[in-house]
Amino acid sequence: MAGDNVWVLGAHMTKFGRHDDKDVLDLAAIASLAALADGGVTIQDMDVIGAGSLFNAASGIGQQIQKQIGQTGIPVFNVVNACATGATAVRAVYLSIKAGEADMGLAVGVEQMGKMGLLGMGAGGSGKTEYVPSGRDGRVMPTEGLLGTFSMPGVFAQAGMQYLYENDDVDVEHFYKISEKNHAHSTLNPLSQYQKRFSLDEIKAAPMISFPNTMPMCSPNTDGAAAVVLISEERLRSMPKEVQRRAVKISASVLQTDPWVESGAALPDVNTCTRNAAKKAYEIAGVDPQDLDLVELHDCFATAELLHYDNLGLCEPGGAGKFLDEHGPYRDGKIPVNVSGGLESKGHPIAATGVAGVYEITTHLRGEAGDRQIEGAKVGLTHVIGLGSTCGIHILEKASL
Amino acid sequence: MAAQVPLVSYLVLDGAGPYLSAHVCTACGARSLERRNACPKCGSAAGFDKARLADTGVVTSFTIVQRAAPGVKAPFISATIALDGGGAVTANVVDTEPDPEHVTLGMPVTLTTFVVGTADDGAEAVAFGYAPI
Ligand SMILES: [Zn+2]
């Protein structure tokens, strides 16, 4: 029924890490089939698929996945939105159900990155023999390293440093603390790529990638997939009671891009889109940030996490450092952030990340998160940023029909 | 002297150069360094004037890249500069050591240029950066 609530019926993620013995379709199929089974349904029940794989964006990934799990002829939305690709796939399915065109759908994100280099590191400049302006800035050769950096570690390092410039009572030590926290959290998550605790001193002394981000403060390259099955509220009412009991309500699904700001062309703005998306999501869900029992946010680099405490309203404006100092985002703090270990430890298979965030929150709300369970969790938020920029936010709630 | 070409088209070398030139929306005054079809701020397609941006500004964020892509020389300082009188640009901070003792948030800087390559016909590519004042 159009306008109906949408629920998460099934969810699964593969362990994130290296899967050299599998290809990208194996990973997507494993996650998809397990998410369907988790919801007590099959591919025959699906009316739509949303699929994403950033590094296979032109390959018709959704149709390729269908050929592994069932070619039933249903529509496929192949989506790409940088690191917000997974959240976009979830939202494509959500919208199809919301519009009344589908009762159930599968969203899947997958990536195999094990043998790739650092995020966003394109090939460097080669010696050109003549200088011909090209592109919107009329460059005569590649500008990386000559006009600053647009590599991911560099851009997110600068975004974090901008927060230090604009706010008091916060310094680079806070970035190291965030990394220490997330790696500590990861030790409880068997699905995490790394489950190793690092001391603050170890984090500071690790190889520097792009100041202030050292190696453990950067998300690694990861293979992995995640999938969720969404269902309309009306259709959910006809499902068996034990299936209904584990379903989780999507209270808000929001996607926003970055509006114009003067410095946006110089340094991609990941703040305004997050603030706008958060405001909208809280309004739609009727939830206050202080109601959140846990948050999975986009810590592609430790420097990024700090910004989003503020952007998501988890702390007072300008108070991200204080929030951390007062233990707020730790798993036993006021609003636990990234109890999965975050992208820094769990890994960041780009298109899977946004779907995996929905999996993580769903698992806690079901009370099925094992050692890392946040006890009694009723409301959770998952956030991703795709540079360029896109912010995706989903607020999930434990609710009964 | 060999012919010089700017690394990017918003760096003006001739006449009163070097300086940075922005496209300014005739409707709302928003500045863009890159070429635009219409204004990214207000959507107006009425056109753009050109305006010279200030040579000086302050560092509002920076990073020191230690591990760069193949073919890119590291370490280097990448910084976003808020220019005096408006406009923002990302470039290297040069003429100082690439460590957090020598580059700081809020540091005043000024425009400088340097040659980054020579073509087969002898033309030199000229980049810009910012040096501490
Ligand atoms: Zn305008």
XYZ file of C-alpha atoms in Angstrom, chain A:
401
model
C 0.000 0.000 0.000
C 1.425 3.421 -0.975
C 2.678 5.443 1.990
C 2.809 2.349 4.196
C 5.641 1.889 6.708
C 8.591 -0.158 5.476
C 10.304 -2.776 7.631
C 13.524 -4.758 7.542
C 12.522 -8.405 7.271
C 15.880 -10.087 6.701
C 19.514 -9.025 6.940
C 22.949 -10.510 6.489
C 26.545 -9.504 6.021
C 29.516 -11.669 5.139
C 32.552 -11.382 7.328
C 34.476 -8.367 6.050
C 38.100 -8.964 5.146
C 39.881 -10.870 2.420
C 37.990 -13.503 0.426
C 40.571 -14.511 -2.177
C 38.755 -17.803 -2.831
C 35.542 -16.030 -3.897
C 34.559 -13.536 -6.563
C 32.306 -10.532 -6.222
C 29.215 -12.523 -7.285
C 29.908 -15.242 -4.696
C 29.971 -12.608 -1.970
C 26.803 -10.887 -3.195
C 24.983 -14.205 -3.576
C 25.991 -15.399 -0.093
C 24.710 -12.192 1.507
C 21.532 -12.122 -0.594
C 20.548 -15.754 -0.055
C 21.232 -15.499 3.671
C 19.203 -12.273 3.992
C 16.271 -13.950 2.198
C 16.518 -17.025 4.439
C 16.817 -14.781 7.498
C 13.464 -13.230 6.553
C 11.856 -16.586 5.838
C 11.305 -15.714 2.174
C 12.836 -16.552 -1.225
C 13.764 -14.679 -4.376
C 10.293 -15.657 -5.706
C 8.792 -13.276 -3.122
C 10.852 -10.270 -4.247
C 9.311 -7.533 -6.394
C 12.437 -5.386 -6.846
C 16.225 -5.409 -6.367
C 18.513 -2.493 -5.536
C 22.156 -3.375 -6.169
C 25.468 -1.571 -5.895
C 29.155 -2.276 -6.453
C 31.232 0.848 -6.976
C 34.120 -0.876 -8.724
C 31.742 -2.846 -10.966
C 29.384 0.062 -11.583
C 29.074 -0.413 -15.325
C 28.650 -4.181 -15.213
C 24.932 -4.572 -14.475
C 25.797 -6.039 -11.091
C 22.150 -6.584 -10.091
C 21.401 -8.684 -13.178
C 24.604 -10.649 -12.636
C 23.501 -11.365 -9.056
C 20.085 -12.477 -10.355
C 21.872 -15.084 -12.468
C 23.303 -16.531 -9.219
C 20.202 -16.373 -7.025
C 17.205 -16.421 -9.366
C 16.268 -14.671 -12.620
C 12.647 -13.899 -11.885
C 12.389 -10.933 -14.245
C 11.784 -8.298 -11.569
C 13.114 -4.751 -11.989
C 16.687 -4.028 -10.903
C 18.020 -0.630 -9.907
C 21.792 -0.638 -10.286
C 22.954 2.315 -8.232
C 26.221 4.136 -7.666
C 26.792 6.987 -5.208
C 30.408 6.640 -4.048
C 30.526 5.460 -0.413
C 26.770 6.082 -0.115
C 26.067 3.434 -2.779
C 24.758 0.847 -0.312
C 22.451 3.318 1.423
C 21.193 4.345 -2.019
C 20.389 0.715 -2.896
C 18.439 0.385 0.354
C 16.600 3.608 -0.378
C 15.738 2.545 -3.948
C 13.980 -0.527 -2.563
C 12.415 1.502 0.252
C 10.957 3.982 -2.250
C 9.576 1.213 -4.459
C 7.693 -0.197 -1.486
C 6.657 3.243 -0.253
C 5.255 4.011 -3.712
C 3.093 0.889 -3.536
C 4.793 -0.754 -6.520
C 6.463 -3.487 -4.491
C 5.589 -5.461 -1.362
C 9.069 -6.816 -0.832
C 12.529 -6.105 -2.195
C 16.185 -7.004 -1.817
C 18.980 -4.442 -1.392
C 22.533 -5.691 -1.807
C 25.957 -4.041 -1.814
C 29.207 -5.808 -2.602
C 32.856 -5.011 -3.183
C 36.105 -6.860 -3.657
C 39.005 -4.525 -3.011
C 41.647 -6.749 -1.448
C 44.315 -6.109 -4.012
C 43.710 -2.399 -4.555
C 45.764 0.521 -3.229
C 44.829 3.255 -0.781
C 41.350 4.699 -1.218
C 41.096 7.372 -3.861
C 44.701 7.065 -4.967
C 44.636 7.392 -8.724
C 47.709 6.977 -10.856
C 49.991 9.979 -10.697
C 51.180 12.320 -13.397
C 53.271 11.145 -16.301
C 55.570 13.459 -18.201
C 53.468 15.044 -20.943
C 55.205 16.399 -23.970
C 52.850 19.307 -24.580
C 50.652 21.364 -22.349
C 47.019 21.382 -23.477
C 44.406 22.637 -21.022
C 41.665 20.136 -20.263
C 38.802 19.751 -17.834
C 36.809 22.326 -15.938
C 39.908 23.841 -14.362
C 41.894 23.863 -17.589
C 44.712 21.796 -16.095
C 47.715 21.028 -18.300
C 48.803 18.020 -16.208
C 47.451 16.037 -13.240
C 47.289 18.336 -10.217
C 47.454 15.800 -7.370
C 50.386 16.777 -5.164
C 50.913 20.063 -7.023
C 47.691 21.788 -5.949
C 47.124 20.020 -2.686
C 45.493 16.624 -2.474
C 42.175 15.152 -3.424
C 43.086 11.665 -2.173
C 40.577 10.277 0.333
C 42.983 10.154 3.297
C 43.982 13.738 2.569
C 40.508 15.163 2.041
C 39.132 13.586 5.213
C 42.228 14.646 7.157
C 41.595 18.213 6.015
C 37.898 17.950 6.890
C 38.876 16.970 10.430
C 41.456 19.737 10.697
C 38.849 22.265 9.564
C 36.770 21.250 12.607
C 39.758 22.016 14.834
C 40.125 25.411 13.151
C 36.475 26.269 13.728
C 36.061 24.966 17.283
C 37.721 25.275 20.683
C 38.658 22.539 23.148
C 39.457 19.994 20.470
C 42.823 18.899 19.070
C 44.490 16.088 17.135
C 44.574 13.924 20.287
C 40.825 13.462 19.844
C 41.379 11.789 16.470
C 43.742 9.246 18.057
C 41.188 8.567 20.816
C 38.488 7.823 18.233
C 40.693 5.256 16.551
C 41.568 3.685 19.912
C 37.840 3.417 20.741
C 36.803 1.843 17.445
C 39.591 -0.723 17.427
C 38.669 -1.621 21.028
C 35.035 -2.055 19.962
C 36.078 -4.309 17.067
C 37.447 -6.974 19.401
C 33.827 -7.971 20.150
C 32.746 -8.228 16.491
C 33.602 -11.508 14.738
C 32.505 -10.006 11.376
C 35.147 -7.289 11.573
C 38.167 -7.409 9.256
C 40.514 -6.570 12.142
C 39.815 -7.409 15.770
C 42.928 -6.003 17.322
C 43.150 -3.424 20.063
C 45.729 -0.642 19.669
C 47.010 1.665 22.412
C 46.999 5.425 21.844
C 50.796 5.328 21.608
C 50.677 2.564 18.995
C 48.186 4.563 16.935
C 50.313 7.725 17.097
C 53.494 5.855 16.256
C 52.012 3.924 13.325
C 53.066 4.857 9.770
C 51.691 8.285 8.837
C 49.449 8.255 5.771
C 48.197 11.826 5.711
C 48.628 13.863 8.896
C 46.993 13.385 11.323
C 45.702 10.037 10.012
C 48.091 7.153 10.648
C 47.556 3.670 9.202
C 45.123 2.341 11.879
C 43.086 5.547 11.530
C 42.286 4.737 7.883
C 39.713 2.197 6.708
C 41.432 -0.743 5.023
C 40.599 -2.201 1.620
C 38.031 -4.893 2.135
C 36.107 -7.668 0.418
C 32.555 -8.172 1.591
C 28.851 -7.992 0.926
C 25.706 -7.144 2.848
C 22.052 -7.544 1.950
C 18.696 -6.660 3.478
C 15.146 -7.653 2.603
C 12.564 -4.900 3.048
C 8.816 -5.423 3.291
C 5.690 -3.283 3.426
C 3.828 -3.144 6.736
C 0.695 -4.552 5.124
C 2.573 -7.568 3.729
C 4.385 -8.041 7.044
C 1.026 -8.518 8.774
C 0.509 -11.683 6.742
C 3.876 -13.166 7.749
C 4.268 -15.780 10.524
C 4.448 -14.378 14.052
C 8.078 -15.449 14.608
C 9.083 -13.587 11.434
C 7.101 -10.475 12.476
C 8.773 -10.478 15.881
C 12.251 -10.085 14.371
C 11.243 -7.392 11.863
C 12.606 -3.894 12.470
C 10.826 -0.704 11.438
C 12.532 1.848 9.179
C 11.460 5.107 10.796
C 13.365 7.295 8.355
C 15.239 6.822 5.087
C 16.958 9.963 3.857
C 19.429 10.878 1.124
C 20.813 14.414 0.732
C 23.567 15.982 -1.368
C 25.804 18.917 -0.499
C 24.290 22.347 -1.101
C 26.539 25.187 -2.284
C 29.010 26.578 0.223
C 31.836 28.905 -0.713
C 34.647 26.500 0.250
C 32.917 23.445 -1.244
C 34.945 23.381 -4.447
C 38.200 23.734 -2.500
C 37.378 21.099 0.125
C 34.428 18.722 -0.384
C 31.752 19.543 2.200
C 30.653 16.447 4.118
C 29.109 18.468 6.936
C 26.135 20.352 5.503
C 24.655 17.321 3.743
C 24.949 15.315 6.967
C 23.350 18.085 9.019
C 20.503 18.436 6.525
C 19.952 14.688 6.258
C 20.008 14.276 10.046
C 17.511 17.087 10.599
C 15.167 15.586 8.048
C 15.567 12.046 9.410
C 14.872 13.110 13.009
C 11.768 14.992 11.867
C 10.406 12.108 9.808
C 11.110 9.553 12.554
C 9.953 11.798 15.379
C 13.180 10.913 17.149
C 15.560 13.140 19.083
C 19.308 12.422 18.830
C 19.333 11.878 22.588
C 16.846 8.993 22.085
C 19.395 7.015 20.045
C 20.688 3.817 21.648
C 23.458 3.365 19.078
C 24.879 4.975 15.956
C 26.934 3.533 13.114
C 28.535 6.500 11.361
C 30.969 6.889 8.498
C 34.452 6.771 10.052
C 36.268 6.084 6.784
C 39.057 7.940 8.610
C 39.281 8.764 12.327
C 39.208 12.463 11.434
C 35.747 12.020 9.884
C 34.064 10.525 12.943
C 34.616 13.612 15.104
C 32.735 15.879 12.676
C 29.666 13.706 12.667
C 29.165 13.733 16.454
C 28.369 17.372 15.840
C 26.654 17.019 12.437
C 24.313 14.308 13.754
C 23.511 16.320 16.885
C 24.975 13.718 19.255
C 26.686 16.576 21.135
C 26.258 20.300 21.698
C 27.302 22.433 18.692
C 31.106 22.576 18.725
C 31.221 20.002 21.500
C 32.544 16.933 19.675
C 35.787 16.900 21.675
C 33.935 17.212 24.969
C 31.496 14.452 23.955
C 34.466 12.150 23.402
C 36.247 13.244 26.592
C 33.057 12.542 28.551
C 33.019 8.988 27.139
C 29.821 9.624 25.137
C 30.519 7.485 22.027
C 32.022 4.461 23.822
C 29.952 1.295 23.985
C 29.184 1.967 27.650
C 28.693 5.702 27.024
C 25.672 7.909 26.464
C 25.314 7.253 22.696
C 27.526 4.347 21.608
C 29.093 5.038 18.200
C 30.497 2.354 15.922
C 30.265 -0.595 18.285
C 30.886 -2.746 15.188
C 34.452 -1.424 15.195
C 33.644 1.160 12.555
C 35.088 1.237 9.092
C 38.583 1.654 10.561
C 38.473 -1.938 11.903
C 35.405 -3.594 10.412
C 36.540 -2.662 6.911
C 34.988 -0.598 4.151
C 33.889 -2.570 1.080
C 32.455 0.614 -0.402
C 29.037 -0.408 -1.722
C 28.473 -2.964 1.049
C 29.108 -0.426 3.813
C 25.728 1.334 3.761
C 23.823 -1.963 3.734
C 26.060 -3.343 6.487
C 25.129 -0.352 8.646
C 21.466 -1.318 8.355
C 22.429 -4.929 9.172
C 24.340 -3.840 12.276
C 21.547 -1.682 13.715
C 18.935 -4.340 12.864
C 20.972 -6.997 14.647
C 21.191 -4.912 17.841
C 17.486 -4.037 17.786
C 16.711 -7.746 17.467
C 18.951 -8.441 20.456
C 21.063 -10.791 18.355
C 24.418 -9.010 18.346
C 26.157 -11.428 20.680
C 29.152 -10.084 22.633
C 28.844 -6.637 21.115
C 25.098 -6.303 21.856
C 23.967 -2.930 23.201
C 21.508 -4.146 25.804
C 17.921 -3.067 25.339
C 18.605 -1.103 22.143
C 15.344 0.262 20.721
C 16.399 3.034 18.294
C 19.479 3.201 16.110
C 20.845 5.393 13.325
C 23.165 4.479 10.472
C 25.000 7.115 8.424
C 27.220 7.075 5.355
C 28.967 9.735 3.314
C 29.838 9.438 -0.335
C 32.387 12.067 -1.274
C 31.115 14.398 -3.908
C 28.971 14.514 -1.719
C 25.992 12.386 -0.634
C 24.760 11.614 2.861
C 22.529 8.613 3.535
C 20.805 8.153 6.895
C 18.474 5.418 8.083
C 16.809 5.427 11.498
C 15.585 2.016 12.616
C 13.297 1.184 15.536
C 12.292 -1.890 17.448
C 8.527 -1.734 17.245
C 5.559 -4.068 17.229
C 2.893 -4.168 14.538
